XYZ file of C-alpha atoms in Angstrom:
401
model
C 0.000 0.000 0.000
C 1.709 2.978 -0.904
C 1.702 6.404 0.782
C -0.960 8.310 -0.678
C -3.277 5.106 -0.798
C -2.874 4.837 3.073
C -3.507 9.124 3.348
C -6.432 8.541 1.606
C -7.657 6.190 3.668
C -6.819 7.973 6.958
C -7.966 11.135 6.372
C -11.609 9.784 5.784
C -11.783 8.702 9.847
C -13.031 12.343 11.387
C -10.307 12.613 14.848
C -11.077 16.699 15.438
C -9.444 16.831 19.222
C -11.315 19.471 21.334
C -9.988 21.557 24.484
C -13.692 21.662 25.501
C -13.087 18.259 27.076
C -10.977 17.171 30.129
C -10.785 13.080 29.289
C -8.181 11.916 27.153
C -8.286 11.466 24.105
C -10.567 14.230 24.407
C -13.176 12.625 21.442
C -13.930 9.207 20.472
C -13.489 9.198 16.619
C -9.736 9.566 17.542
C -10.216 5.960 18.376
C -11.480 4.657 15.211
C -8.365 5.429 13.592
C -6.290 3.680 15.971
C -7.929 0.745 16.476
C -7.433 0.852 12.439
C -3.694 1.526 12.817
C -3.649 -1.488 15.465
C -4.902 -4.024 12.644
C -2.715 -2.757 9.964
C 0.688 -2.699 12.114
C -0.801 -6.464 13.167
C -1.389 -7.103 9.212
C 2.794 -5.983 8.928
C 3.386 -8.791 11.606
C 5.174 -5.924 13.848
C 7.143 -7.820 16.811
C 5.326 -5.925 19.536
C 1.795 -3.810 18.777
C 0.144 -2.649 22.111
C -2.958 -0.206 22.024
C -4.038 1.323 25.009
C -7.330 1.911 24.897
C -8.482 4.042 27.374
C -5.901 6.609 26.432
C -6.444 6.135 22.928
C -2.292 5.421 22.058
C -0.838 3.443 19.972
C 2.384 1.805 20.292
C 4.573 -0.971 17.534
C 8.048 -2.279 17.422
C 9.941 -4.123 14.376
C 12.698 -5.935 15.737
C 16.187 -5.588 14.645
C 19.960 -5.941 15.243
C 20.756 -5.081 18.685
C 24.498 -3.810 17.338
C 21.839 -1.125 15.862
C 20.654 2.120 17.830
C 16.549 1.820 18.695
C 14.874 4.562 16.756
C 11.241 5.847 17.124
C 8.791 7.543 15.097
C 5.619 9.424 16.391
C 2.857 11.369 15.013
C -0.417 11.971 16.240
C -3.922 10.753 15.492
C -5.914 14.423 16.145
C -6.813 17.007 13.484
C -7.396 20.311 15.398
C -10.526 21.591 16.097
C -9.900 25.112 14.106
C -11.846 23.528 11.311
C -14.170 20.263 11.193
C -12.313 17.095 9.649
C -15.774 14.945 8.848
C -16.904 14.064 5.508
C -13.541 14.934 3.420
C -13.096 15.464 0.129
C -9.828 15.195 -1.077
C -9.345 16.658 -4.667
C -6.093 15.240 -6.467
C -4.101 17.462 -8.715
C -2.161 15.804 -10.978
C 0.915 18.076 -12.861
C -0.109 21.240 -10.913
C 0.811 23.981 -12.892
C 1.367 26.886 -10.211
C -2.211 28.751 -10.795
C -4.506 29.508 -8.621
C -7.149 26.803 -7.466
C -10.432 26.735 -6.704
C -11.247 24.679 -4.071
C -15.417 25.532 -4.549
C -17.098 28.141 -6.001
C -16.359 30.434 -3.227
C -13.082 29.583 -1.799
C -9.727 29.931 -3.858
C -5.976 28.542 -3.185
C -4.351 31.701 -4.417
C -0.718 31.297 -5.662
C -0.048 35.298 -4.183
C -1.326 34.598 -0.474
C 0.387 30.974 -0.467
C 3.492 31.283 -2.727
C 4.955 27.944 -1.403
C 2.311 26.641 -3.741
C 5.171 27.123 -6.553
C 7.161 24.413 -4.987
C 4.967 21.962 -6.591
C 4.793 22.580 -9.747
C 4.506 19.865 -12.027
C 3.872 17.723 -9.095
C 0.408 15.756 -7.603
C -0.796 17.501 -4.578
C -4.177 16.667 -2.447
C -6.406 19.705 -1.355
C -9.910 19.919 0.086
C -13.145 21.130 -1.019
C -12.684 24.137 1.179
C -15.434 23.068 3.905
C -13.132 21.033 5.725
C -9.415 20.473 6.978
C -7.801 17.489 4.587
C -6.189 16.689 7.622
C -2.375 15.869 6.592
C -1.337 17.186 10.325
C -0.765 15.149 10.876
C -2.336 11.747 8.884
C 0.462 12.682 5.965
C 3.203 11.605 9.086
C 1.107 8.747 10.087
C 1.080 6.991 6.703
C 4.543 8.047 6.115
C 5.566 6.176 9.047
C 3.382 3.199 8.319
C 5.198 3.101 4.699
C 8.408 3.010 6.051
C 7.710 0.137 8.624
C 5.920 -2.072 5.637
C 9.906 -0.794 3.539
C 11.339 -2.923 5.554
C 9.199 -5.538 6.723
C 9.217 -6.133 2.958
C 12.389 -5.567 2.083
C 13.834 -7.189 5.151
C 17.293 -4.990 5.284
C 18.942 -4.634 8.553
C 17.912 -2.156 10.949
C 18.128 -1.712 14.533
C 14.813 -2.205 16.505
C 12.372 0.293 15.163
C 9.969 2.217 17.585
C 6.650 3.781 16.099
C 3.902 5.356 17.689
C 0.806 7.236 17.367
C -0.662 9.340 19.955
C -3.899 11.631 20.977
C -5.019 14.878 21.444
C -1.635 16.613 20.519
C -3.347 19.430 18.636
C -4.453 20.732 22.567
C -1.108 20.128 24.212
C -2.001 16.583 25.763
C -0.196 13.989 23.524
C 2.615 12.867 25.998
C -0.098 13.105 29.304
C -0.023 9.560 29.517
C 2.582 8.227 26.909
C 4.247 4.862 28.305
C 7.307 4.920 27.881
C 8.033 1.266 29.111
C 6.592 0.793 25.930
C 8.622 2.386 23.647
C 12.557 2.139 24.569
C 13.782 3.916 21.265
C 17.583 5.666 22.053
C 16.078 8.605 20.249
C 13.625 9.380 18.010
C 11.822 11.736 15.203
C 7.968 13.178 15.422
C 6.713 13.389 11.798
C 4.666 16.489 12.047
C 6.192 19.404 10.161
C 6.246 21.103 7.042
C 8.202 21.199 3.732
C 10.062 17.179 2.978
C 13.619 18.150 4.230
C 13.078 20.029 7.094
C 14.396 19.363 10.369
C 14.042 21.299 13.516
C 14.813 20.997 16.875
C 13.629 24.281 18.536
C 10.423 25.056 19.541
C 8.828 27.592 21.647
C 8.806 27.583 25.463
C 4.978 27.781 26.391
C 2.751 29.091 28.717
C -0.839 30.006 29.049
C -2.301 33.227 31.350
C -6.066 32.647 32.326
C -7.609 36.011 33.680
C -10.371 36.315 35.315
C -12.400 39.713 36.378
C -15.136 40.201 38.647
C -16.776 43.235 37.992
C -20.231 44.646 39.541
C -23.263 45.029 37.507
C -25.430 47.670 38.830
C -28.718 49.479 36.714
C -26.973 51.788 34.547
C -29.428 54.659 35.613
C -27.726 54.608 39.025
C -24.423 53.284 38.108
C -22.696 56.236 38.535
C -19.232 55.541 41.225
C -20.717 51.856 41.760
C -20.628 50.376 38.506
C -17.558 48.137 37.715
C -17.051 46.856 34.321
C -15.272 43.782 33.914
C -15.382 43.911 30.000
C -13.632 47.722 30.012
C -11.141 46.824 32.506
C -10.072 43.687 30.395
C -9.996 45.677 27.237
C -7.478 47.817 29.294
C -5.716 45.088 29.776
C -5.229 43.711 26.125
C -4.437 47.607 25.564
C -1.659 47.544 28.043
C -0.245 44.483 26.325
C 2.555 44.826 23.966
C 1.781 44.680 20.318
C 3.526 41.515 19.637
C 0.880 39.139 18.124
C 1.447 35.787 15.938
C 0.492 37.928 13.239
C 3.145 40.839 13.630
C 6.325 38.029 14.209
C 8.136 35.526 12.859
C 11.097 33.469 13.078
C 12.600 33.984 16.773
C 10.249 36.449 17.779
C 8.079 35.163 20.556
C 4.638 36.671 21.040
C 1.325 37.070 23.115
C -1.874 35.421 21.580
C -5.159 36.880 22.581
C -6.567 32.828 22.271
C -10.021 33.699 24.047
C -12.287 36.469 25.692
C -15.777 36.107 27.116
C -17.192 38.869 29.173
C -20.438 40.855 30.231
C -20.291 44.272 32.995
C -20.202 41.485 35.869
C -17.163 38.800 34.902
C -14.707 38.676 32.018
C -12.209 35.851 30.930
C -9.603 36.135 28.747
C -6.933 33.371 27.407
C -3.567 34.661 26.530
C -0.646 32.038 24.365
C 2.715 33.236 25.796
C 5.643 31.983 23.805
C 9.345 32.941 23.189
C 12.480 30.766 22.044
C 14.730 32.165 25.009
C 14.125 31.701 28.536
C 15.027 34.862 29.798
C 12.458 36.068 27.466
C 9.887 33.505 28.576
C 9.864 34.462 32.011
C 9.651 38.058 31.011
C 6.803 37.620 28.886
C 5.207 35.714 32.143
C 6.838 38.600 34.607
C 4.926 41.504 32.238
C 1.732 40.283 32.259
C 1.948 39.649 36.162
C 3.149 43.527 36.133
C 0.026 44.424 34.104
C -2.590 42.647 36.280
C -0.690 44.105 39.734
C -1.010 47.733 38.525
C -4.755 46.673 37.634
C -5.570 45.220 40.713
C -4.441 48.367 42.744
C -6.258 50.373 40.439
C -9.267 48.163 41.200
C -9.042 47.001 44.292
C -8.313 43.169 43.184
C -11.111 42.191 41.235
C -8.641 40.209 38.396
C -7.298 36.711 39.210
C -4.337 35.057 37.366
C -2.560 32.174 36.758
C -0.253 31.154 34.433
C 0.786 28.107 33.933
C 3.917 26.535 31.713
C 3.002 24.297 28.833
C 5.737 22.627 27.318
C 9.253 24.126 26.693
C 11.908 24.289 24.187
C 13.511 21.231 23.252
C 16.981 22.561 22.261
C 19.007 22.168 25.011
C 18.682 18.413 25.393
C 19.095 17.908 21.778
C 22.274 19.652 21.070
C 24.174 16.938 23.343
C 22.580 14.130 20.931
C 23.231 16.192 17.875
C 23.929 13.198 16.195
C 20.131 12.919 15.679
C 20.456 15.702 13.493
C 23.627 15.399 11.512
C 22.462 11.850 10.419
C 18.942 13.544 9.534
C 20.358 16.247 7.533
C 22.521 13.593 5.459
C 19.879 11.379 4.939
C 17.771 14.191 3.499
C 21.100 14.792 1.256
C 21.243 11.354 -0.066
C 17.728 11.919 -1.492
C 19.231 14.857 -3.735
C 16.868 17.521 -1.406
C 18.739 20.847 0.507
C 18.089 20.043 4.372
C 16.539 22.829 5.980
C 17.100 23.600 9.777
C 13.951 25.589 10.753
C 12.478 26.570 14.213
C 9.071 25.475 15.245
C 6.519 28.147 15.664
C 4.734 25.911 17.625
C 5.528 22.518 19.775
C 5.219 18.832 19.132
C 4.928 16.146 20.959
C 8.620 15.888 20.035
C 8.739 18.919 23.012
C 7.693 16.931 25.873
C 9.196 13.684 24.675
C 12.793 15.243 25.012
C 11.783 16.984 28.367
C 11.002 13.599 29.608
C 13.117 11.145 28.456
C 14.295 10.734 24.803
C 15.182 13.379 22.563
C 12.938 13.492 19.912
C 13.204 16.454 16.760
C 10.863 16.971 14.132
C 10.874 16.060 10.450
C 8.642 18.146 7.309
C 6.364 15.512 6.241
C 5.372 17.343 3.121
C 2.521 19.350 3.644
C 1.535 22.641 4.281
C -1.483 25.023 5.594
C -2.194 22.954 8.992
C -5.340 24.263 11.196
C -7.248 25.528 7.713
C -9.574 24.943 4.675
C -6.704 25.708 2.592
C -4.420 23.265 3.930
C -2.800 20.704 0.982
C 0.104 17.960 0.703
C 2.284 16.577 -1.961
C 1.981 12.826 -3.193
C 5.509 13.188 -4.206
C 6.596 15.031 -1.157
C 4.992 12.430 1.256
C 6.530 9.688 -0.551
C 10.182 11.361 0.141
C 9.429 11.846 3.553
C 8.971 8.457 3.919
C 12.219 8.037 2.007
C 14.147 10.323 4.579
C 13.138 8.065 7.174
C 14.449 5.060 6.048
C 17.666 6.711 4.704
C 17.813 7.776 8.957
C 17.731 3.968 10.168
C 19.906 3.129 7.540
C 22.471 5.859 8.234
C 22.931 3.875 11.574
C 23.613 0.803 10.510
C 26.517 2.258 8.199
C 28.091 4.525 11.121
């Protein structure tokens, strides 16, 4: 079964995560797909398949030569919940020629507000119908990773023992909450969850997310006059006192703060701010600022906000540059395939994140896609198939060093 057959095939199981639930994995369809993924790494006659089903993870090994380092792969089963996954329609574009495409009547894949469009050219890519995600973030990584595995289970060349798994609820920061790692024993390993084939990266943001909450008083606005407390005003002072560093004003290494949510009437007001930065120093200043802002606040109005801020995952550089082996081997295998290796910070965080934090280090590899989170979002058949490619030009890098 080759790459795209398998995409195909996943992409049609709905796995939307949600944040509006506390269980994990946080919705049900995320199970249908794994209990699929279960039967087909069973069907490849995988040494060790384990699914956990409460938890909704997924876990394989292939058995190989023990001279060989273990390896792992992981990407994750959820689509996010920006945009619903059910009832996809792929549409398959053979020889794209770089134009414009409409996805429906009403919705267009423009070549000037996605110019990365131009790197397929003449190549097969996969869009939607532009109601729904086509969910490649990360399904592309998943049947990339299931390729690979049935490469060599075919082929039967050497290779250490080979780790894979697939986990939930990653698009809302929960994939690694209860990942076993008795269960997978890989030396290091690789999440297949970003971008462009070639990539690597192995920095990601440091995270953490304010909740603030304001209790105002609600009086009858004919007699509101010095009783009157409006939560809604005070937490638009707030996101005025705020620098003006949003997602959508940065890039590379700049970090940010993401107005994420606000709910409010006169009487109580929530808001949801994203905090990232690359550094740490600038992390905890970030956290330190908006501590400042809500202090001056809260004298101003005799304490009526509450905060907390808590950290979500951090940035997995500094374990990964003592095992930068991981990433020299990466960026030749990538070579070997004839494509420029790209070393590229993530915007964002993986699993990958919490996976070095905890245990193993674990970068991030471009699985040939592009537009996560949106209508507009679209992968390359050829693309996908060199991803695959990279990964088995990794495991085989080790058994030649």
């Amino acid at each position: 079964m080759d790459v795209l057959e398998r995409f195909l095939k996943y992409i049609s199981i709905p796995t939307n995560s949600t944040n509006k639930s506390e269980s994990i994995p946080s919705t049900d369809s995320q199970k249908g797909l794994a209990e699929l993924l279960v039967k087909e790494l069973k069907q490849l006659n995988l040494d060790e398949v384990y699914y956990d089903e409460e938890h909704c993870y997924v876990y394989g090994v292939l058995k190989g030569n023990d001279l060989f380092p273990k390896i792992g792969f992981i990407s994750h089963l959820d689509t996010s919940e920006e945009v619903t996954d059910k009832n996809v329609k792929p549409r398959i574009i053979k020889n794209y020629d770089g134009k414009d495409i409409e996805l429906n009547k009403d919705i267009i894949l423009s070549i000037n507000n996605f110019p990365e469009l131009k790197n397929y050219i003449g190549k097969t890519i996969v869009t939607t119908d532009g109601t729904t995600l086509l969910g490649a973030d990360d399904k592309a990584g998943i049947a990339e990773i299931m390729a690979m595995l049935e490469y060599f289970v075919d082929t039967k060349e050497e290779h250490g023992d080979i780790y894979v798994a697939f986990t939930p609820d990653e698009e809302i920061g929960k994939g690694t909450d209860f990942f076993d790692f008795s269960r997978f024993k890989a030396d290091f390993a690789y999440t297949a969850d970003g971008s462009d084939v070639g990539e690597i990266s192995y920095e990601n943001f440091n995270a953490a997310t304010a909740k603030i909450k304001i209790e105002g008083i609600s009086t009858h606005t004919g007699s509101a006059k010095d009783k009157m407390v409006n939560s809604s005003l005070i937490a638009n002072e707030i996101i005025n006192l705020i620098p003006n560093e949003r997602p959508e004003n940065t890039e590379g290494y700049e970090g940010f703060y993401h107005l994420n949510f606000i709910n409010g009437s006169v009487s109580n007001t929530e808001i949801k701010y994203l905090i990232r930065d690359f550094d740490k120093t600038g992390f905890e200043n970030r956290k330190q600022n908006i501590k400042n802002i809500i202090g001056l606040l809260n004298e101003k109005y005799n304490g009526c906000i509450k905060l907390e801020i808590s950290d979500t995952y951090y940035n997995m550089k500094d374990k990964i540059v003592q095992n930068m082996h991981i990433i020299e081997n990466a960026k030749n295998a990538v070579k070997r395939l004839g494509i420029e290796p790209t070393i590229t910070a993530i915007r964002g965080g993986t699993d990958g994140a919490e996976i070095t934090k905890k245990a193993i280090p674990c970068p991030n590899l471009g699985i040939g896609a592009m537009n996560f989170h949106s209508i507009y979002e679209c992968a390359c058949v050829e693309d996908m198939q060199k991803a695959c490619e990279v990964m088995i030009e990794i495991i085989k890098e080790y058994t030649i060093n």
